């Protein structure tokens, strides 16, 4: 079997391995190269370039880049049908009298391509048509050789396990969202004395940062690389019929991760606004500053940013008497790290440092890199918007897709890290399911803690009291 390097080794600093794409059959077959780099090609030629033959196997960077970007032009099941057709026709897999020796040479390569596809983009195979084509081609390969039969079974079992784990994860997410209630409703039904807060559940900020990292890594792990591209699918100009994804965009896990960020921000704001006493609110702010600092040390930038954004929400930032009691020096340092000016220059520097540490890491703890996710999506969005998918001659702009694949492949390396910290079910349960205040309820709690400062705030307070509490 051809061996494939890990993701981190796939792309060199300039975007992709430079000398792998020129081969005798490609120099003229509808693919355009410059200095040995593949820059563009017709869709048909690029599909041909994906399919191995006896003398050729595509480089892993090309496989990943093309499988990632091709969905902007066609459904994965359409691509799979074409790949199967080319394999069967070109390699005469359908010919019972075909040269067994020839099939022995090509079978491991086709199997390797299918294995890479199922391992890297398993969610494509939730589509029945994909699964049918995969099984059909795999069966043709395996029919002659016992060795291949075992490999085919292994590949399909591994794929089915991944898809089962995904379904289970989606069920858990659905359960969590169906049980979530607004904290205010809970406060009305339960007296405040028996309300728990986060410090009673987990008094140690370091432990909380570690449990947040568990949630982050689990949710990251379930995001398929294709979701970054599917989030931006538009109509293909050469396909008058339909947008490539006229079905619902398949970006559920990416959306669930963004929702987690928002939940954590609101949870932080809720925990700070809820205590009646000023000293308790100040203690809560200091606690979250320590949690955020530990997240920074771990390399968990997403939780760090969610905590900072929760503390910067207006209902929290307006609590001037509370903030006066807080030692804010540590918070200022964190805010400086995540300062959005110069396109998040400070954060990007810290992220590069964490990514560098991850490459040379000796322990799982040093491998952790959890990027500020909304910014990662924004970067990919602007890369996608900034360049055309097709060139004026109708060729696919492959130069753009190398860059896109480079960004996504870095994310792929980070999402595969095992969380080294021990799980604490009680804390995880609290973080994922405890009710949080809505924005209106946050403002109400904030005004109840430190009264309105002007007429606008006073009017808002009155209307919130009457609409949320039924009081005037």
XYZ file of C-alpha atoms in Angstrom:
472
model
C 0.000 0.000 0.000
C 1.324 3.516 -0.719
C 2.150 5.149 2.614
C 0.681 8.562 3.399
C 2.293 11.157 5.661
C 0.413 12.731 8.578
C -1.536 15.946 7.907
C 1.063 18.251 9.384
C 3.627 17.045 6.848
C 1.338 17.443 3.873
C 1.730 21.122 3.117
C 5.046 22.926 3.177
C 5.262 26.578 4.140
C 4.382 27.769 0.663
C 1.135 25.855 0.554
C 1.899 22.452 -0.934
C 4.699 20.104 -1.856
C 6.276 21.536 -4.921
C 7.622 18.794 -7.149
C 4.955 16.161 -7.164
C 2.538 17.091 -9.852
C 4.315 16.741 -13.190
C 4.021 13.322 -14.717
C 4.238 12.259 -18.335
C 0.499 11.943 -18.833
C -0.368 15.338 -17.316
C 1.886 17.721 -19.164
C -0.746 18.243 -21.835
C -3.992 16.719 -20.583
C -5.980 19.859 -19.786
C -3.852 20.724 -16.712
C -1.791 23.892 -16.549
C 1.512 23.999 -14.632
C 3.963 26.758 -13.847
C 7.389 25.874 -12.403
C 6.113 22.365 -11.776
C 3.154 23.627 -9.742
C -0.374 22.712 -10.784
C -2.246 26.026 -11.114
C -5.436 25.188 -12.995
C -7.207 22.624 -15.115
C -10.534 21.614 -16.576
C -12.771 19.773 -14.140
C -12.552 16.608 -16.259
C -8.729 16.699 -16.332
C -8.596 17.212 -12.558
C -10.864 14.188 -12.024
C -8.619 12.110 -14.315
C -5.636 13.291 -12.250
C -7.290 11.925 -9.101
C -7.604 8.362 -10.450
C -4.533 6.128 -10.067
C -3.223 3.789 -12.743
C -0.502 1.139 -12.809
C 2.313 3.717 -13.078
C 0.817 6.615 -11.124
C -0.698 7.432 -7.748
C -1.789 11.020 -6.970
C 0.012 12.799 -4.155
C -1.863 13.045 -0.882
C -1.914 16.856 -0.957
C -3.632 16.703 -4.336
C -6.188 14.120 -3.166
C -7.095 16.179 -0.092
C -7.228 19.481 -2.002
C -9.347 18.133 -4.839
C -11.787 16.192 -2.629
C -12.176 19.307 -0.468
C -12.738 21.794 -3.301
C -14.529 19.653 -5.910
C -17.801 19.994 -3.982
C -17.963 23.614 -5.128
C -18.577 22.213 -8.622
C -20.342 18.906 -8.154
C -21.891 16.648 -5.505
C -19.477 14.174 -3.885
C -21.725 11.329 -5.142
C -21.325 12.613 -8.736
C -17.558 12.693 -8.312
C -17.587 9.207 -6.801
C -19.620 7.895 -9.763
C -17.067 9.375 -12.207
C -14.111 7.982 -10.250
C -15.703 4.518 -10.175
C -16.420 4.689 -13.901
C -12.814 5.678 -14.704
C -11.394 2.945 -12.473
C -13.606 0.268 -13.998
C -13.177 1.372 -17.621
C -9.492 2.287 -17.658
C -8.252 -0.570 -15.568
C -10.637 -3.070 -17.166
C -11.892 -4.161 -13.742
C -15.156 -5.191 -15.380
C -13.430 -7.553 -17.811
C -13.521 -11.107 -16.372
C -10.786 -12.164 -18.794
C -8.669 -9.130 -17.803
C -5.029 -9.487 -16.930
C -4.949 -10.623 -13.260
C -1.431 -9.289 -12.960
C -2.573 -5.852 -14.110
C -5.439 -5.904 -11.575
C -3.005 -6.918 -8.812
C -0.902 -3.849 -9.566
C -3.779 -1.374 -9.689
C -6.088 -2.758 -6.947
C -4.007 -1.594 -3.940
C -3.819 1.914 -5.408
C -7.562 2.205 -5.954
C -8.136 0.784 -2.479
C -5.721 3.337 -1.049
C -7.604 6.199 -2.759
C -10.928 4.934 -1.368
C -9.358 4.566 2.087
C -8.094 8.164 2.024
C -11.526 9.392 0.968
C -13.378 7.436 3.678
C -10.892 8.433 6.382
C -10.684 12.141 5.577
C -14.233 12.864 4.390
C -16.299 10.123 6.080
C -19.463 12.271 6.208
C -19.695 12.171 2.396
C -20.729 8.530 2.861
C -23.890 9.335 4.779
C -25.312 9.560 1.269
C -26.706 6.192 0.181
C -25.490 6.758 -3.401
C -21.914 7.220 -2.166
C -22.056 4.059 -0.091
C -23.451 2.061 -3.021
C -20.654 3.161 -5.356
C -18.003 2.569 -2.698
C -19.210 -0.977 -2.023
C -19.535 -1.747 -5.720
C -15.977 -0.656 -6.568
C -14.544 -2.264 -3.422
C -16.310 -5.521 -4.321
C -14.749 -5.501 -7.806
C -11.289 -5.038 -6.274
C -11.802 -7.712 -3.637
C -13.435 -10.361 -5.804
C -10.123 -11.815 -6.963
C -7.881 -11.573 -3.910
C -8.291 -12.637 -0.273
C -5.841 -9.940 0.960
C -7.877 -7.159 -0.609
C -11.106 -8.597 0.735
C -9.800 -8.170 4.300
C -8.625 -4.617 3.587
C -11.965 -3.689 2.025
C -13.865 -5.067 5.044
C -11.594 -3.138 7.396
C -12.097 0.112 5.486
C -15.893 -0.230 5.419
C -16.108 -1.230 9.108
C -13.967 1.740 10.090
C -16.209 4.067 8.060
C -19.385 2.636 9.597
C -17.923 3.121 13.108
C -17.183 6.782 12.349
C -20.679 7.411 11.016
C -22.253 5.659 14.028
C -20.175 7.843 16.396
C -21.356 10.935 14.514
C -25.024 9.920 14.814
C -24.556 9.331 18.536
C -22.899 12.759 18.959
C -25.777 14.434 17.082
C -28.299 12.705 19.352
C -26.463 14.017 22.432
C -26.466 17.559 20.984
C -30.185 17.323 20.226
C -30.884 16.110 23.761
C -28.859 18.967 25.277
C -30.648 21.627 23.234
C -34.108 20.180 23.918
C -33.597 20.326 27.698
C -32.166 23.853 27.809
C -34.315 26.395 29.616
C -33.829 30.033 30.412
C -32.166 30.650 33.797
C -34.765 33.282 34.663
C -37.616 30.767 34.429
C -35.654 28.596 36.816
C -35.038 31.462 39.237
C -38.756 32.155 39.416
C -39.539 28.533 40.270
C -36.615 27.824 42.620
C -35.595 30.137 45.446
C -32.190 31.721 44.870
C -30.688 30.092 47.972
C -30.605 26.682 46.289
C -29.230 27.944 42.963
C -25.762 26.569 42.327
C -23.127 28.690 40.689
C -20.029 27.562 38.830
C -17.675 28.084 41.770
C -19.694 25.686 43.948
C -19.447 23.084 41.145
C -15.748 23.667 40.419
C -13.794 25.923 42.759
C -10.500 25.486 40.878
C -10.106 27.664 37.726
C -7.390 25.322 36.353
C -9.754 22.346 36.471
C -12.494 24.354 34.772
C -10.120 25.368 31.946
C -9.256 21.694 31.455
C -12.929 20.664 31.291
C -13.620 23.455 28.779
C -10.761 22.039 26.708
C -12.493 18.622 26.764
C -15.654 20.144 25.289
C -13.706 22.147 22.703
C -11.679 19.169 21.465
C -14.701 16.878 21.299
C -16.695 19.397 19.253
C -13.736 20.235 17.013
C -13.175 16.558 16.354
C -16.646 16.111 14.870
C -16.319 18.932 12.317
C -15.674 17.506 8.857
C -13.124 19.458 6.757
C -15.719 19.725 3.977
C -18.017 21.787 6.232
C -15.724 24.801 5.769
C -16.289 24.648 2.014
C -19.949 23.665 2.152
C -20.664 26.740 4.261
C -19.802 28.863 1.199
C -21.308 26.821 -1.628
C -22.722 29.122 -4.304
C -24.103 28.461 -7.766
C -21.429 27.165 -10.133
C -21.381 29.549 -13.133
C -20.881 26.652 -15.568
C -23.812 24.714 -14.172
C -27.025 26.547 -15.110
C -29.174 23.887 -13.560
C -28.660 24.086 -9.871
C -26.471 25.113 -7.026
C -24.184 22.251 -6.119
C -25.863 21.887 -2.731
C -29.507 22.534 -3.361
C -30.130 20.229 -0.398
C -29.654 21.624 3.100
C -26.054 22.663 3.552
C -24.250 20.008 5.496
C -22.583 22.156 8.143
C -24.346 20.978 11.293
C -21.231 20.249 13.376
C -19.628 23.542 12.459
C -22.804 25.375 13.519
C -22.987 23.397 16.786
C -19.447 24.539 17.571
C -20.280 28.203 16.948
C -23.361 27.760 19.187
C -21.090 26.392 21.939
C -18.962 29.577 21.790
C -22.113 31.717 22.188
C -23.360 29.557 25.043
C -20.062 29.871 26.917
C -20.096 33.688 26.527
C -23.657 33.844 27.898
C -22.809 31.412 30.700
C -19.923 33.657 31.828
C -22.143 36.770 31.728
C -24.932 34.922 33.613
C -22.612 33.727 36.390
C -21.271 37.283 36.861
C -24.641 39.083 36.787
C -26.517 36.641 39.011
C -25.005 37.142 42.497
C -26.840 39.712 44.617
C -23.729 40.864 46.490
C -21.076 43.007 44.846
C -18.165 41.095 46.415
C -19.559 37.810 45.034
C -19.778 39.318 41.547
C -16.200 40.612 41.820
C -15.015 37.185 42.966
C -16.767 35.597 39.977
C -15.029 37.996 37.562
C -11.618 37.189 39.091
C -12.398 33.478 38.886
C -13.140 33.732 35.158
C -9.997 35.792 34.570
C -7.992 32.894 36.075
C -9.894 30.367 33.936
C -9.197 32.439 30.813
C -5.512 32.744 31.648
C -5.208 28.979 32.037
C -7.034 28.488 28.710
C -4.386 30.717 27.125
C -1.582 28.632 28.673
C -3.176 25.392 27.436
C -3.585 26.766 23.879
C -7.392 26.837 24.103
C -7.969 30.183 22.364
C -11.636 29.531 21.598
C -12.723 29.252 25.255
C -10.438 32.166 26.101
C -12.171 34.382 23.536
C -15.650 33.237 24.601
C -14.857 34.143 28.238
C -13.486 37.566 27.247
C -16.502 38.264 25.057
C -18.838 37.254 27.916
C -17.040 39.687 30.241
C -17.263 42.432 27.626
C -21.039 42.103 27.164
C -22.777 45.377 28.091
C -24.725 43.952 31.076
C -21.354 42.910 32.610
C -19.159 45.822 31.561
C -21.666 48.392 32.950
C -21.243 47.002 36.510
C -18.737 49.739 37.428
C -18.937 49.301 41.217
C -18.274 45.575 40.815
C -15.299 46.103 38.463
C -13.858 48.659 40.920
C -13.352 45.765 43.362
C -11.522 43.583 40.782
C -7.755 43.423 40.258
C -7.891 43.874 36.492
C -4.168 43.735 35.581
C -4.423 40.056 34.512
C -7.561 40.775 32.496
C -5.834 43.656 30.676
C -3.034 41.293 29.599
C -5.586 38.794 28.192
C -7.518 41.530 26.399
C -4.270 42.712 24.865
C -3.580 39.176 23.588
C -6.996 38.991 21.916
C -7.066 42.609 20.740
C -8.791 42.719 17.311
C -6.654 45.598 15.981
C -4.261 44.970 13.047
C -6.376 41.932 12.105
C -5.824 40.235 15.501
C -2.045 40.546 15.169
C -1.306 39.603 18.824
C -3.597 36.575 18.752
C -2.175 35.381 15.428
C 1.346 35.613 16.873
C 0.278 33.577 19.938
C -1.470 31.033 17.678
C 1.691 30.614 15.569
C 3.669 30.060 18.787
C 1.190 27.391 19.956
C 1.234 25.728 16.506
C 5.035 25.670 16.589
C 5.022 24.167 20.091
C 2.527 21.564 18.887
C 4.838 20.422 16.064
C 7.735 19.677 18.424
C 5.557 18.509 21.347
C 6.534 15.529 23.478
C 3.242 15.354 25.388
C -0.445 15.605 24.408
C -0.753 18.685 26.578
C 1.791 20.583 24.462
C 0.035 19.479 21.262
C -3.205 21.338 22.034
C -4.070 24.155 19.606
C -7.710 25.256 19.656
C -8.040 28.284 17.375
C -10.466 31.170 17.880
C -12.987 29.504 15.612
C -15.029 32.440 14.301
C -11.832 34.063 13.056
C -10.727 30.841 11.349
C -14.082 30.700 9.516
C -13.778 34.398 8.630
C -10.275 33.859 7.174
C -11.525 30.958 5.050
C -14.563 32.999 4.000
C -12.405 35.913 2.798
C -10.012 33.576 1.018
C -13.031 32.063 -0.750
C -14.605 35.441 -1.573
C -11.344 37.041 -2.641
C -10.590 34.690 -5.553
C -12.768 33.245 -8.297
C -13.342 29.481 -8.345
C -12.959 29.490 -12.102
C -10.627 31.358 -14.443
C -11.937 33.209 -17.523
C -11.131 30.154 -19.694
C -13.446 27.966 -17.564
C -10.549 26.194 -15.828
C -10.802 25.479 -12.112
C -8.565 27.938 -10.228
C -6.480 25.343 -8.411
C -4.032 27.878 -7.000
C -6.846 29.172 -4.782
C -7.675 25.655 -3.603
C -4.097 24.874 -2.553
C -4.332 27.828 -0.193
C -7.772 26.794 1.088
C -6.584 23.213 1.661
C -3.507 24.457 3.502
C -5.670 26.334 6.035
C -8.095 23.442 6.476
C -5.317 20.832 6.764
C -3.781 22.762 9.667
C -7.158 22.609 11.405
C -7.264 18.836 10.659
C -4.007 18.363 12.568
C -5.314 20.299 15.572
C -8.664 18.510 15.758
C -7.019 15.096 16.046
C -5.321 15.803 19.397
C -6.427 13.589 22.294
C -7.438 15.571 25.373
C -4.862 14.720 28.079
C -6.958 15.875 31.058
C -9.181 13.688 33.184
C -12.904 14.145 32.505
C -15.116 15.363 35.336
C -18.683 14.433 34.443
C -20.263 16.721 37.045
C -18.449 19.830 35.753
C -19.012 18.911 32.080
C -22.710 18.362 32.766
C -22.958 21.800 34.385
C -21.113 23.576 31.560
C -23.226 21.933 28.847
C -26.683 21.968 30.413
C -27.052 24.618 33.108
C -29.618 27.216 31.976
C -28.239 30.655 31.051
C -29.865 34.094 30.910
C -31.145 35.501 27.634
C -29.834 38.949 26.700
C -32.901 40.659 28.197
C -32.607 38.656 31.426
C -28.902 39.632 31.645
C -29.786 43.314 31.401
C -32.516 42.914 34.016
C -30.113 41.130 36.429
C -27.502 43.835 35.762
C -29.941 46.688 36.536
C -31.161 44.862 39.657
C -27.522 44.597 40.838
C -26.429 48.145 39.998
C -29.320 50.507 39.219
C -29.825 52.324 35.907
C -27.578 55.350 35.321
C -29.696 57.373 32.900
C -33.219 57.712 31.486
C -32.656 55.231 28.681
C -31.487 52.555 31.154
C -34.337 53.427 33.544
C -36.954 52.972 30.804
C -35.390 49.719 29.702
C -35.318 48.441 33.297
C -39.020 49.204 33.766
C -40.038 47.500 30.541
C -37.883 44.424 31.322
C -39.375 44.139 34.831
C -42.866 44.188 33.457
C -42.215 41.830 30.523
C -39.940 39.314 32.317
C -41.164 39.434 35.909
C -44.684 40.706 35.441
C -43.861 43.519 37.886
C -44.146 47.273 37.464
